[in-house]
Amino acid sequence: MTDHDKILIVDFGSQVTQLIARRIREEKVYCEIVPFQKAAEAFARIKPKGVILSGGPASVHEANAPLAPPEIFTAGVPILGICYGEQAMAQQLGGKVEGGHHREFGRAELEVVDDASPLLEGVWQKGGRYPVWMSHGDRVTQLPPGFRVLGVSENAPIAMIGDDARKFYATQFHLEVMHTPQGAALLRNFVRNIVGARGDWTMRAFREEAIDKIRAQVGKGRVICGLSGGVDSSVVAVLIHEAIGAQLTCVFVDHGLLRKGEAEQVVSLFRDHYNIPLVHVNAEKLFLDALAGITDPEAKRKTIGKLFIDVFDAEAKKLGGAEFLAQGTLYPDVIESVSFSGGPSVTIKSHHNVGGLPARMNMKLVEPVRELFKDEVRALGRELGLTDAFVGRHPFPGPGLAIRCPGEITREKLEILRSADAIYIEEIRKAGLYDIIWQAFAVILPVKTVGVMGDGRTYDFVVGLRAVTSTDGMTADFYPFDIAFLGRVATRIINEVKGVNRVVYDVTSKPPGTIEWE
């Protein structure tokens, strides 16, 4: 990435830090997120043209409050602070931050009091009032030297500030989220006009650089790629195969938790179409036996993750050993799984492919798309020559149907779930909605309800339907199906899938819910 302008994002633990990266990537500018503890090292390493300080849950008044490395303020690079980032910047540069005032969470209105700033150019005007998204308890009450107020809100009299001479700017509101409608335009002004970053970071550039990195990391070593059949691991497999050819062997573990006909499709695709060496491991009994009686979602994920590692370890030995294990880990996986060591971020749920490998495996991880979002992985897949029909497939979790089967997992429930899910997706495709929806799937609930079929009483399972729209999986809204469509799907499932007598639709957004049920 040495030829591209770079932005460094210092993460103070916000759950939406990744959205800052999304907005910057949309400008075709490369950015890297690092936890605040490693910011000084990263700043020296990547020599960014600009720095963004993220939000976070801490208070600058706490003992050992997270702060930015002092050297970034004297390096002559533009800096943008967001939410906690504004407070940290103000505190470190000689301003004052106070708690105990009225807090702001959610929608607020910002009034622009000074628009003579390149940050606002062409976006907001003096005297205008604009919707923004706030999430703060503390607030800046005294400006650092050299700054002036650009905008105010009801509960934040210093809600947007700037120092044009040093090119330092900060906002109390979150401009990276969609709830601040013109936030992306403000970020664009910072990245393009203030930082002056060239927009030349493309998927073609990423592909070339990723191939170089893979070759440099792997050398003449052998790589095993954990293939699930989903978009992420498939793109990783094709990318690594392009980089090192026959040094790669794909291992497809059929854990018995895949969708209808999926195992056969995966084997056909990679053996016949791509001619990539593939080992197909039928491990259904192993996984389902291990999951028997487990109902806790985290226990399910960890059980599956451990077994994956065990199976890969065994297959590596059968293949005569491999030095590297490749995985399709993505940015959202990382942000939802990893609380940066010593940092304030909060773990939402674990992912089976995040967090490293047991020392006993003596294998190193190759994760070439770890810094990409789902839509960027799809763009990379197209760049690699994969068809739109394949790269446009909805996301499918590594633990598979295990996390779409709350409660105990049984073969009976999995068969019911596969059939119901297949009908649901078939109807979505027939309605021409598949490519509009980010992710759609069925869930079998751990309850039974009374029903009537013909003249008889039934006591069968409930199937929940989920469909969401999203750009990157970090936030999502439920898809507003026509009620006639839902009625048609429910009728088909109840009529065609034995063991189901009730169908419900999930209308929860993310947040507060996650996309998957577990």
Short mmCIF file of C-alpha atoms in Angstrom, two decimals:
data_model
loop_
_atom_site.label_atom_id
_atom_site.label_comp_id
_atom_site.label_asym_id
_atom_site.label_seq_id
_atom_site.Cartn_x
_atom_site.Cartn_y
_atom_site.Cartn_z
CA MET A 1 0.00 0.00 0.00
CA THR A 2 3.06 2.24 -0.21
CA ASP A 3 1.87 4.07 -3.34
CA HIS A 4 -1.44 5.24 -1.89
CA ASP A 5 -2.34 8.14 0.36
CA LYS A 6 -3.48 6.81 3.71
CA ILE A 7 -5.74 7.89 6.54
CA LEU A 8 -5.11 6.55 10.06
CA ILE A 9 -8.21 6.01 12.20
CA VAL A 10 -7.43 5.89 15.92
CA ASP A 11 -10.07 3.71 17.57
CA PHE A 12 -11.24 4.66 21.05
CA GLY A 13 -13.73 1.77 21.19
CA SER A 14 -16.79 3.02 19.30
CA GLN A 15 -19.03 0.31 17.85
CA VAL A 16 -19.32 2.38 14.65
CA THR A 17 -15.65 3.08 14.02
CA GLN A 18 -15.86 0.77 11.01
CA LEU A 19 -18.38 3.13 9.44
CA ILE A 20 -15.73 5.86 9.35
CA ALA A 21 -13.59 3.47 7.33
CA ARG A 22 -16.56 2.71 5.05
CA ARG A 23 -17.06 6.36 4.23
CA ILE A 24 -13.37 6.86 3.50
CA ARG A 25 -13.19 3.75 1.33
CA GLU A 26 -16.15 5.10 -0.65
CA GLU A 27 -13.83 7.96 -1.60
CA LYS A 28 -11.33 5.36 -2.92
CA VAL A 29 -8.86 6.31 -0.20
CA TYR A 30 -7.09 3.64 1.84
CA CYS A 31 -7.47 3.82 5.61
CA GLU A 32 -6.33 1.71 8.51
CA ILE A 33 -7.97 1.36 11.93
CA VAL A 34 -5.76 0.86 14.95
CA PRO A 35 -6.58 0.77 18.69
CA PHE A 36 -5.37 3.89 20.49
CA GLN A 37 -2.69 1.91 22.35
CA LYS A 38 -0.98 1.10 19.02
CA ALA A 39 -1.60 4.45 17.33
CA ALA A 40 1.92 5.86 17.83
CA GLU A 41 3.50 2.78 16.28
CA ALA A 42 1.01 2.79 13.38
CA PHE A 43 1.46 6.52 12.79
CA ALA A 44 5.19 6.04 12.38
CA ARG A 45 4.73 2.93 10.22
CA ILE A 46 2.13 4.05 7.67
CA LYS A 47 2.95 7.80 7.61
CA PRO A 48 -0.67 8.88 7.02
CA LYS A 49 -1.67 12.09 5.27
CA GLY A 50 -4.47 12.57 7.80
CA VAL A 51 -5.74 11.21 11.13
CA ILE A 52 -9.27 10.62 12.44
CA LEU A 53 -9.97 10.10 16.15
CA SER A 54 -13.05 7.91 16.67
CA GLY A 55 -15.80 7.99 19.25
CA GLY A 56 -15.80 5.72 22.29
CA PRO A 57 -17.58 4.94 25.58
CA ALA A 58 -14.94 6.36 27.95
CA SER A 59 -14.71 9.75 29.69
CA VAL A 60 -11.56 11.85 29.51
CA HIS A 61 -11.93 12.28 33.29
CA GLU A 62 -11.46 8.57 34.01
CA ALA A 63 -8.17 7.28 35.31
CA ASN A 64 -6.10 6.01 32.37
CA ALA A 65 -8.58 7.53 29.88
CA PRO A 66 -7.64 6.65 26.29
CA LEU A 67 -5.84 9.49 24.51
CA ALA A 68 -4.20 10.11 21.15
CA PRO A 69 -0.41 9.93 20.92
CA PRO A 70 0.86 13.52 21.44
CA GLU A 71 3.17 13.37 18.42
CA ILE A 72 0.27 13.38 15.95
CA PHE A 73 -0.60 16.94 17.01
CA THR A 74 2.87 18.23 16.11
CA ALA A 75 3.38 16.25 12.90
CA GLY A 76 1.67 18.77 10.62
CA VAL A 77 -1.06 16.40 9.39
CA PRO A 78 -4.80 17.26 9.36
CA ILE A 79 -6.80 15.72 12.22
CA LEU A 80 -10.54 15.15 12.64
CA GLY A 81 -11.99 14.21 16.05
CA ILE A 82 -15.44 12.61 16.29
CA CYS A 83 -17.48 12.50 19.55
CA TYR A 84 -15.03 11.18 22.18
CA GLY A 85 -12.33 12.06 19.64
CA GLU A 86 -13.38 15.74 19.93
CA GLN A 87 -13.21 15.56 23.72
CA ALA A 88 -9.79 13.87 23.73
CA MET A 89 -8.46 16.41 21.22
CA ALA A 90 -9.83 19.36 23.21
CA GLN A 91 -8.43 18.02 26.50
CA GLN A 92 -4.99 17.29 25.02
CA LEU A 93 -4.69 20.65 23.26
CA GLY A 94 -5.55 22.81 26.29
CA GLY A 95 -9.33 23.03 26.20
CA LYS A 96 -11.79 21.94 28.88
CA VAL A 97 -14.22 19.01 28.96
CA GLU A 98 -16.93 18.67 31.60
CA GLY A 99 -19.49 16.06 32.61
CA GLY A 100 -22.69 16.49 34.59
CA HIS A 101 -24.54 18.46 31.94
CA HIS A 102 -27.54 17.29 29.92
CA ARG A 103 -26.62 14.28 27.86
CA GLU A 104 -27.56 13.81 24.19
CA PHE A 105 -28.32 10.40 22.72
CA GLY A 106 -29.96 10.05 19.33
CA ARG A 107 -31.21 12.65 16.91
CA ALA A 108 -30.35 16.29 17.56
CA GLU A 109 -30.25 19.54 15.60
CA LEU A 110 -27.04 21.38 14.87
CA GLU A 111 -26.97 25.11 14.08
CA VAL A 112 -24.07 26.37 11.98
CA VAL A 113 -22.70 29.61 13.44
CA ASP A 114 -19.62 29.92 11.20
CA ASP A 115 -19.37 28.39 7.73
CA ALA A 116 -16.03 29.93 6.71
CA SER A 117 -14.28 26.57 6.91
CA PRO A 118 -13.21 24.04 4.26
CA LEU A 119 -14.90 21.33 6.35
CA LEU A 120 -18.34 22.84 5.64
CA GLU A 121 -17.74 24.08 2.11
CA GLY A 122 -20.62 23.23 -0.21
CA VAL A 123 -22.42 21.28 2.53
CA TRP A 124 -23.69 23.50 5.36
CA GLN A 125 -24.32 27.24 5.56
CA LYS A 126 -24.25 29.73 8.42
CA GLY A 127 -27.63 29.99 10.13
CA GLY A 128 -28.77 26.61 8.85
CA ARG A 129 -30.10 23.91 11.15
CA TYR A 130 -29.23 20.31 10.28
CA PRO A 131 -30.11 16.87 11.72
CA VAL A 132 -27.18 15.07 13.38
CA TRP A 133 -26.71 11.98 15.57
CA MET A 134 -25.38 12.51 19.09
CA SER A 135 -24.15 10.02 21.69
CA HIS A 136 -22.37 11.79 24.55
CA GLY A 137 -22.44 12.55 28.26
CA ASP A 138 -19.37 14.80 28.59
CA ARG A 139 -19.02 17.89 26.43
CA VAL A 140 -16.37 20.47 25.53
CA THR A 141 -16.92 23.68 27.54
CA GLN A 142 -13.76 25.63 26.70
CA LEU A 143 -12.02 25.78 23.34
CA PRO A 144 -8.34 24.88 22.98
CA PRO A 145 -6.19 27.79 21.77
CA GLY A 146 -6.47 28.40 18.01
CA PHE A 147 -9.94 26.86 17.61
CA ARG A 148 -13.25 28.54 16.87
CA VAL A 149 -16.83 27.27 17.14
CA LEU A 150 -18.44 26.24 13.86
CA GLY A 151 -21.68 24.71 15.16
CA VAL A 152 -23.80 24.37 18.30
CA SER A 153 -26.63 22.12 19.50
CA GLU A 154 -29.06 22.46 22.38
CA ASN A 155 -26.91 20.44 24.78
CA ALA A 156 -23.50 20.95 23.21
CA PRO A 157 -22.55 24.64 22.86
CA ILE A 158 -19.26 23.53 21.28
CA ALA A 159 -20.59 20.84 18.95
CA MET A 160 -18.30 21.51 15.97
CA ILE A 161 -14.93 23.26 16.05
CA GLY A 162 -12.08 24.05 13.72
CA ASP A 163 -8.55 25.38 13.55
CA ASP A 164 -7.94 26.10 9.86
CA ALA A 165 -4.29 27.03 10.38
CA ARG A 166 -3.37 23.59 11.71
CA LYS A 167 -6.19 21.83 9.81
CA PHE A 168 -7.62 20.40 13.06
CA TYR A 169 -11.38 19.83 13.19
CA ALA A 170 -13.78 18.05 15.53
CA THR A 171 -17.48 17.27 15.85
CA GLN A 172 -19.41 16.21 18.94
CA PHE A 173 -21.88 14.41 16.67
CA HIS A 174 -21.24 11.20 14.71
CA LEU A 175 -20.86 12.21 11.08
CA GLU A 176 -20.11 8.65 9.96
CA VAL A 177 -23.63 7.29 10.61
CA MET A 178 -26.54 7.54 8.20
CA HIS A 179 -28.58 9.37 10.88
CA THR A 180 -26.38 12.40 10.12
CA PRO A 181 -27.58 12.75 6.50
CA GLN A 182 -24.78 15.03 5.26
CA GLY A 183 -22.07 13.52 7.43
CA ALA A 184 -20.52 11.63 4.50
CA ALA A 185 -20.16 14.92 2.60
CA LEU A 186 -18.35 16.48 5.57
CA LEU A 187 -16.01 13.48 5.73
CA ARG A 188 -15.45 13.82 1.98
CA ASN A 189 -14.42 17.45 2.49
CA PHE A 190 -11.96 16.39 5.17
CA VAL A 191 -10.45 13.53 3.19
CA ARG A 192 -10.33 15.12 -0.26
CA ASN A 193 -10.08 18.88 0.31
CA ILE A 194 -8.37 19.23 3.69
CA VAL A 195 -6.12 16.13 3.70
CA GLY A 196 -5.79 16.25 -0.09
CA ALA A 197 -5.83 12.44 -0.40
CA ARG A 198 -5.86 11.00 -3.90
CA GLY A 199 -8.78 8.68 -4.62
CA ASP A 200 -6.74 5.98 -6.31
CA TRP A 201 -7.26 2.99 -4.01
CA THR A 202 -9.32 0.47 -6.01
CA MET A 203 -10.11 -3.24 -5.86
CA ARG A 204 -7.64 -3.76 -8.71
CA ALA A 205 -4.96 -2.15 -6.55
CA PHE A 206 -6.04 -4.20 -3.52
CA ARG A 207 -5.92 -7.41 -5.56
CA GLU A 208 -2.37 -6.77 -6.76
CA GLU A 209 -1.15 -5.78 -3.32
CA ALA A 210 -2.92 -8.70 -1.62
CA ILE A 211 -1.29 -11.16 -4.03
CA ASP A 212 2.12 -9.64 -3.31
CA LYS A 213 1.47 -9.85 0.44
CA ILE A 214 0.32 -13.49 0.23
CA ARG A 215 3.44 -14.46 -1.75
CA ALA A 216 5.69 -12.60 0.69
CA GLN A 217 4.03 -14.18 3.73
CA VAL A 218 3.76 -17.73 2.39
CA GLY A 219 6.94 -18.05 0.35
CA LYS A 220 7.14 -21.69 -0.73
CA GLY A 221 4.96 -22.90 2.14
CA ARG A 222 1.69 -24.81 1.84
CA VAL A 223 -1.67 -23.26 2.67
CA ILE A 224 -4.92 -24.86 3.74
CA CYS A 225 -7.99 -22.73 3.09
CA GLY A 226 -11.08 -23.35 5.16
CA LEU A 227 -13.83 -23.33 2.57
CA SER A 228 -17.44 -22.84 3.64
CA GLY A 229 -18.95 -22.20 0.22
CA GLY A 230 -19.85 -18.66 1.20
CA VAL A 231 -18.66 -15.58 -0.65
CA ASP A 232 -15.85 -14.66 1.77
CA SER A 233 -13.97 -17.95 1.91
CA SER A 234 -14.54 -18.54 -1.81
CA VAL A 235 -13.06 -15.17 -2.78
CA VAL A 236 -10.12 -15.86 -0.45
CA ALA A 237 -9.58 -19.27 -2.05
CA VAL A 238 -9.56 -17.86 -5.60
CA LEU A 239 -7.29 -14.95 -4.56
CA ILE A 240 -4.77 -17.24 -2.83
CA HIS A 241 -4.87 -19.72 -5.71
CA GLU A 242 -4.03 -16.88 -8.09
CA ALA A 243 -1.10 -15.95 -5.82
CA ILE A 244 0.44 -19.37 -5.13
CA GLY A 245 -1.32 -21.94 -7.33
CA ALA A 246 -0.77 -25.57 -6.31
CA GLN A 247 0.62 -24.59 -2.90
CA LEU A 248 -3.04 -24.16 -1.86
CA THR A 249 -5.40 -26.95 -0.83
CA CYS A 250 -8.99 -26.12 0.09
CA VAL A 251 -10.59 -28.10 2.89
CA PHE A 252 -14.36 -28.08 2.86
CA VAL A 253 -15.76 -29.23 6.18
CA ASP A 254 -19.37 -30.31 5.77
CA HIS A 255 -20.52 -29.89 9.35
CA GLY A 256 -24.12 -30.84 8.62
CA LEU A 257 -25.22 -27.25 9.23
CA LEU A 258 -25.43 -26.07 5.63
CA ARG A 259 -28.45 -25.09 3.56
CA LYS A 260 -30.28 -27.43 1.20
CA GLY A 261 -28.01 -28.77 -1.57
CA GLU A 262 -25.15 -26.49 -0.56
CA ALA A 263 -22.48 -29.14 0.01
CA GLU A 264 -22.96 -30.54 -3.49
CA GLN A 265 -22.76 -27.03 -4.99
CA VAL A 266 -19.49 -26.25 -3.21
CA VAL A 267 -17.80 -29.45 -4.33
CA SER A 268 -18.95 -29.00 -7.93
CA LEU A 269 -17.93 -25.34 -8.07
CA PHE A 270 -14.37 -25.76 -6.81
CA ARG A 271 -13.47 -29.15 -8.25
CA ASP A 272 -15.08 -28.78 -11.64
CA HIS A 273 -15.17 -25.05 -12.36
CA TYR A 274 -12.03 -23.67 -10.71
CA ASN A 275 -9.94 -26.83 -10.64
CA ILE A 276 -8.64 -25.92 -7.18
CA PRO A 277 -7.49 -28.90 -5.07
CA LEU A 278 -10.33 -29.69 -2.66
CA VAL A 279 -10.65 -32.10 0.25
CA HIS A 280 -14.29 -32.74 1.21
CA VAL A 281 -14.66 -33.81 4.84
CA ASN A 282 -18.07 -35.18 5.82
CA ALA A 283 -18.08 -34.33 9.51
CA GLU A 284 -21.83 -34.05 10.15
CA LYS A 285 -21.93 -36.75 12.84
CA LEU A 286 -18.89 -35.31 14.62
CA PHE A 287 -20.42 -31.82 14.84
CA LEU A 288 -24.00 -32.79 15.65
CA ASP A 289 -22.86 -35.22 18.36
CA ALA A 290 -20.72 -32.49 19.91
CA LEU A 291 -23.60 -29.98 19.78
CA ALA A 292 -26.16 -32.34 21.31
CA GLY A 293 -27.77 -30.77 24.36
CA ILE A 294 -26.02 -27.39 23.96
CA THR A 295 -28.42 -24.43 23.94
CA ASP A 296 -26.22 -21.42 24.78
CA PRO A 297 -25.32 -19.48 21.58
CA GLU A 298 -21.74 -18.75 22.62
CA ALA A 299 -21.21 -22.38 23.61
CA LYS A 300 -22.46 -23.43 20.16
CA ARG A 301 -20.08 -21.05 18.39
CA LYS A 302 -17.12 -22.10 20.50
CA THR A 303 -17.89 -25.80 20.08
CA ILE A 304 -18.07 -25.39 16.31
CA GLY A 305 -14.93 -23.24 16.24
CA LYS A 306 -12.94 -25.77 18.26
CA LEU A 307 -14.06 -28.65 16.05
CA PHE A 308 -13.15 -26.69 12.91
CA ILE A 309 -9.65 -26.26 14.29
CA ASP A 310 -9.45 -29.96 15.19
CA VAL A 311 -10.59 -31.02 11.72
CA PHE A 312 -8.18 -28.64 9.98
CA ASP A 313 -5.36 -29.89 12.17
CA ALA A 314 -6.15 -33.49 11.27
CA GLU A 315 -6.44 -32.70 7.55
CA ALA A 316 -3.17 -30.74 7.58
CA LYS A 317 -1.41 -33.78 9.00
CA LYS A 318 -2.99 -36.05 6.36
CA LEU A 319 -1.76 -33.69 3.64
CA GLY A 320 1.76 -33.96 4.99
CA GLY A 321 1.60 -30.72 6.92
CA ALA A 322 0.82 -27.11 6.04
CA GLU A 323 2.35 -23.97 7.49
CA PHE A 324 -0.62 -21.68 6.93
CA LEU A 325 -4.38 -21.65 7.42
CA ALA A 326 -6.36 -19.21 5.26
CA GLN A 327 -9.65 -17.73 6.46
CA GLY A 328 -12.25 -15.30 5.14
CA THR A 329 -12.28 -13.06 8.21
CA LEU A 330 -13.86 -9.63 7.56
CA TYR A 331 -13.75 -6.27 9.33
CA PRO A 332 -17.24 -6.57 10.89
CA ASP A 333 -16.24 -10.00 12.28
CA VAL A 334 -13.29 -8.38 13.98
CA ILE A 335 -15.12 -5.37 15.42
CA GLU A 336 -17.88 -7.58 16.87
CA SER A 337 -15.48 -10.11 18.33
CA VAL A 338 -12.33 -8.46 19.55
CA SER A 339 -12.09 -6.03 22.44
CA PHE A 340 -8.72 -4.44 21.72
CA SER A 341 -6.35 -5.47 24.47
CA GLY A 342 -6.73 -3.07 27.36
CA GLY A 343 -9.17 -0.96 25.37
CA PRO A 344 -12.75 0.14 25.98
CA SER A 345 -14.53 -1.59 23.12
CA VAL A 346 -17.24 -4.11 23.97
CA THR A 347 -17.42 -7.67 22.64
CA ILE A 348 -20.84 -8.36 21.11
CA LYS A 349 -20.35 -11.99 20.09
CA SER A 350 -17.51 -14.27 19.14
CA HIS A 351 -16.86 -15.50 15.61
CA HIS A 352 -15.41 -18.92 14.93
CA ASN A 353 -12.78 -17.48 12.59
CA VAL A 354 -11.49 -14.62 14.76
CA GLY A 355 -8.95 -14.64 17.51
CA GLY A 356 -6.00 -16.67 16.32
CA LEU A 357 -5.12 -20.34 16.47
CA PRO A 358 -4.18 -22.70 19.28
CA ALA A 359 -0.41 -22.85 19.72
CA ARG A 360 -0.48 -26.64 19.26
CA MET A 361 -1.44 -26.24 15.59
CA ASN A 362 1.84 -24.56 14.75
CA MET A 363 0.15 -22.84 11.80
CA LYS A 364 0.05 -19.18 10.85
CA LEU A 365 -3.09 -17.38 9.71
CA VAL A 366 -3.49 -15.94 6.23
CA GLU A 367 -6.41 -13.50 6.27
CA PRO A 368 -6.16 -11.43 3.09
CA VAL A 369 -9.61 -9.79 3.33
CA ARG A 370 -9.53 -9.05 7.08
CA GLU A 371 -9.59 -5.31 6.36
CA LEU A 372 -12.50 -5.42 3.89
CA PHE A 373 -16.24 -5.04 4.28
CA LYS A 374 -18.65 -7.50 2.67
CA ASP A 375 -19.46 -5.28 -0.32
CA GLU A 376 -15.72 -4.76 -0.90
CA VAL A 377 -15.16 -8.53 -0.86
CA ARG A 378 -17.87 -8.81 -3.53
CA ALA A 379 -16.10 -6.16 -5.59
CA LEU A 380 -12.85 -8.11 -5.18
CA GLY A 381 -14.63 -11.29 -6.30
CA ARG A 382 -15.79 -9.54 -9.49
CA GLU A 383 -12.25 -8.27 -10.02
CA LEU A 384 -11.09 -11.91 -9.76
CA GLY A 385 -13.61 -12.98 -12.41
CA LEU A 386 -16.29 -14.55 -10.21
CA THR A 387 -19.81 -14.16 -11.56
CA ASP A 388 -22.32 -11.67 -10.17
CA ALA A 389 -24.67 -14.57 -9.43
CA PHE A 390 -22.06 -16.03 -7.10
CA VAL A 391 -20.57 -12.95 -5.44
CA GLY A 392 -24.05 -11.50 -4.92
CA ARG A 393 -25.11 -14.37 -2.66
CA HIS A 394 -26.40 -13.39 0.75
CA PRO A 395 -23.97 -13.73 3.68
CA PHE A 396 -23.99 -17.08 5.46
CA PRO A 397 -22.42 -17.47 8.93
CA GLY A 398 -19.54 -19.85 9.59
CA PRO A 399 -21.50 -21.71 12.30
CA GLY A 400 -24.23 -22.19 9.68
CA LEU A 401 -27.72 -23.23 10.69
CA ALA A 402 -26.57 -23.80 14.28
CA ILE A 403 -27.23 -20.14 15.03
CA ARG A 404 -30.55 -20.18 13.19
CA CYS A 405 -31.78 -22.94 15.45
CA PRO A 406 -32.12 -21.37 18.94
CA GLY A 407 -32.18 -23.98 21.66
CA GLU A 408 -31.04 -27.56 21.16
CA ILE A 409 -29.96 -28.62 17.66
CA THR A 410 -31.46 -31.85 16.31
CA ARG A 411 -31.45 -33.44 12.87
CA GLU A 412 -35.23 -33.11 12.72
CA LYS A 413 -35.13 -29.36 13.36
CA LEU A 414 -32.32 -28.88 10.82
CA GLU A 415 -34.29 -30.67 8.10
CA ILE A 416 -37.37 -28.55 8.83
CA LEU A 417 -35.22 -25.41 8.77
CA ARG A 418 -33.54 -26.31 5.46
CA SER A 419 -36.86 -26.91 3.75
CA ALA A 420 -38.49 -23.74 5.10
CA ASP A 421 -35.44 -21.64 4.20
CA ALA A 422 -35.34 -23.01 0.65
CA ILE A 423 -39.01 -22.10 0.08
CA TYR A 424 -38.47 -18.60 1.50
CA ILE A 425 -35.43 -17.87 -0.69
CA GLU A 426 -37.17 -19.34 -3.75
CA GLU A 427 -40.10 -16.95 -3.26
CA ILE A 428 -37.75 -13.99 -2.74
CA ARG A 429 -35.99 -14.79 -6.02
CA LYS A 430 -39.31 -15.23 -7.86
CA ALA A 431 -40.40 -11.80 -6.59
CA GLY A 432 -37.18 -10.22 -7.93
CA LEU A 433 -36.11 -9.10 -4.45
CA TYR A 434 -33.01 -11.21 -3.81
CA ASP A 435 -30.45 -8.60 -4.94
CA ILE A 436 -32.23 -5.78 -3.10
CA ILE A 437 -32.08 -7.64 0.24
CA TRP A 438 -28.75 -7.89 2.07
CA GLN A 439 -29.59 -11.11 3.89
CA ALA A 440 -32.67 -13.29 4.23
CA PHE A 441 -33.13 -16.57 6.08
CA ALA A 442 -35.48 -18.68 8.15
CA VAL A 443 -35.11 -19.51 11.84
CA ILE A 444 -36.73 -22.44 13.66
CA LEU A 445 -37.85 -21.35 17.12
CA PRO A 446 -37.42 -23.52 20.24
CA VAL A 447 -41.17 -23.54 20.90
CA LYS A 448 -44.20 -25.41 19.62
CA THR A 449 -47.67 -23.98 19.26
CA VAL A 450 -51.17 -25.43 18.83
CA GLY A 451 -52.67 -25.34 15.37
CA VAL A 452 -55.46 -26.85 13.31
CA MET A 453 -54.96 -28.68 10.02
CA GLY A 454 -58.02 -30.17 8.46
CA ASP A 455 -60.11 -31.31 11.42
CA GLY A 456 -57.09 -32.26 13.52
CA ARG A 457 -55.14 -30.51 16.24
CA THR A 458 -51.42 -29.96 15.62
CA TYR A 459 -48.62 -29.09 18.01
CA ASP A 460 -45.68 -28.08 15.82
CA PHE A 461 -42.74 -25.71 15.47
CA VAL A 462 -42.76 -21.99 14.69
CA VAL A 463 -40.60 -20.67 11.83
CA GLY A 464 -39.37 -17.07 11.95
CA LEU A 465 -38.46 -15.21 8.76
CA ARG A 466 -35.74 -12.54 8.68
CA ALA A 467 -34.80 -10.17 5.84
CA VAL A 468 -32.71 -7.02 6.14
CA THR A 469 -31.26 -4.27 3.99
CA SER A 470 -27.73 -3.05 4.70
CA THR A 471 -24.54 -1.76 3.10
CA ASP A 472 -21.91 -3.39 5.26
CA GLY A 473 -23.66 -5.48 7.94
CA MET A 474 -22.79 -3.00 10.70
CA THR A 475 -26.31 -1.52 10.71
CA ALA A 476 -29.45 -2.93 9.10
CA ASP A 477 -33.19 -2.37 8.68
CA PHE A 478 -35.84 -5.04 8.19
CA TYR A 479 -37.15 -5.37 4.65
CA PRO A 480 -40.77 -4.14 4.33
CA PHE A 481 -42.32 -7.06 2.45
CA ASP A 482 -45.80 -6.70 1.02
CA ILE A 483 -48.17 -8.56 3.37
CA ALA A 484 -49.43 -10.68 0.47
CA PHE A 485 -45.87 -11.92 -0.10
CA LEU A 486 -45.49 -12.93 3.54
CA GLY A 487 -48.86 -14.66 3.44
CA ARG A 488 -47.83 -16.63 0.36
CA VAL A 489 -44.52 -17.73 1.93
CA ALA A 490 -46.20 -18.72 5.20
CA THR A 491 -48.84 -20.76 3.36
CA ARG A 492 -46.23 -22.63 1.35
CA ILE A 493 -44.05 -23.39 4.37
CA ILE A 494 -46.97 -24.65 6.47
CA ASN A 495 -48.36 -26.73 3.61
CA GLU A 496 -45.06 -28.16 2.36
CA VAL A 497 -42.92 -28.54 5.47
CA LYS A 498 -44.09 -31.18 7.90
CA GLY A 499 -43.61 -30.09 11.51
CA VAL A 500 -44.44 -26.37 11.10
CA ASN A 501 -47.84 -24.81 11.84
CA ARG A 502 -46.97 -21.13 12.40
CA VAL A 503 -44.78 -18.53 10.61
CA VAL A 504 -43.76 -15.10 11.97
CA TYR A 505 -41.75 -12.18 10.50
CA ASP A 506 -38.95 -10.36 12.38
CA VAL A 507 -39.20 -6.55 12.18
CA THR A 508 -36.15 -5.70 14.34
CA SER A 509 -33.41 -3.39 13.05
CA LYS A 510 -29.69 -3.57 13.89
CA PRO A 511 -29.13 -2.06 16.38
CA PRO A 512 -30.76 -3.02 18.75
CA GLY A 513 -30.88 -6.57 17.37
CA THR A 514 -28.13 -8.38 15.50
CA ILE A 515 -28.91 -9.68 12.01
CA GLU A 516 -28.60 -13.32 13.05
CA TRP A 517 -30.71 -14.54 15.98
CA GLU A 518 -27.73 -15.99 17.86
#
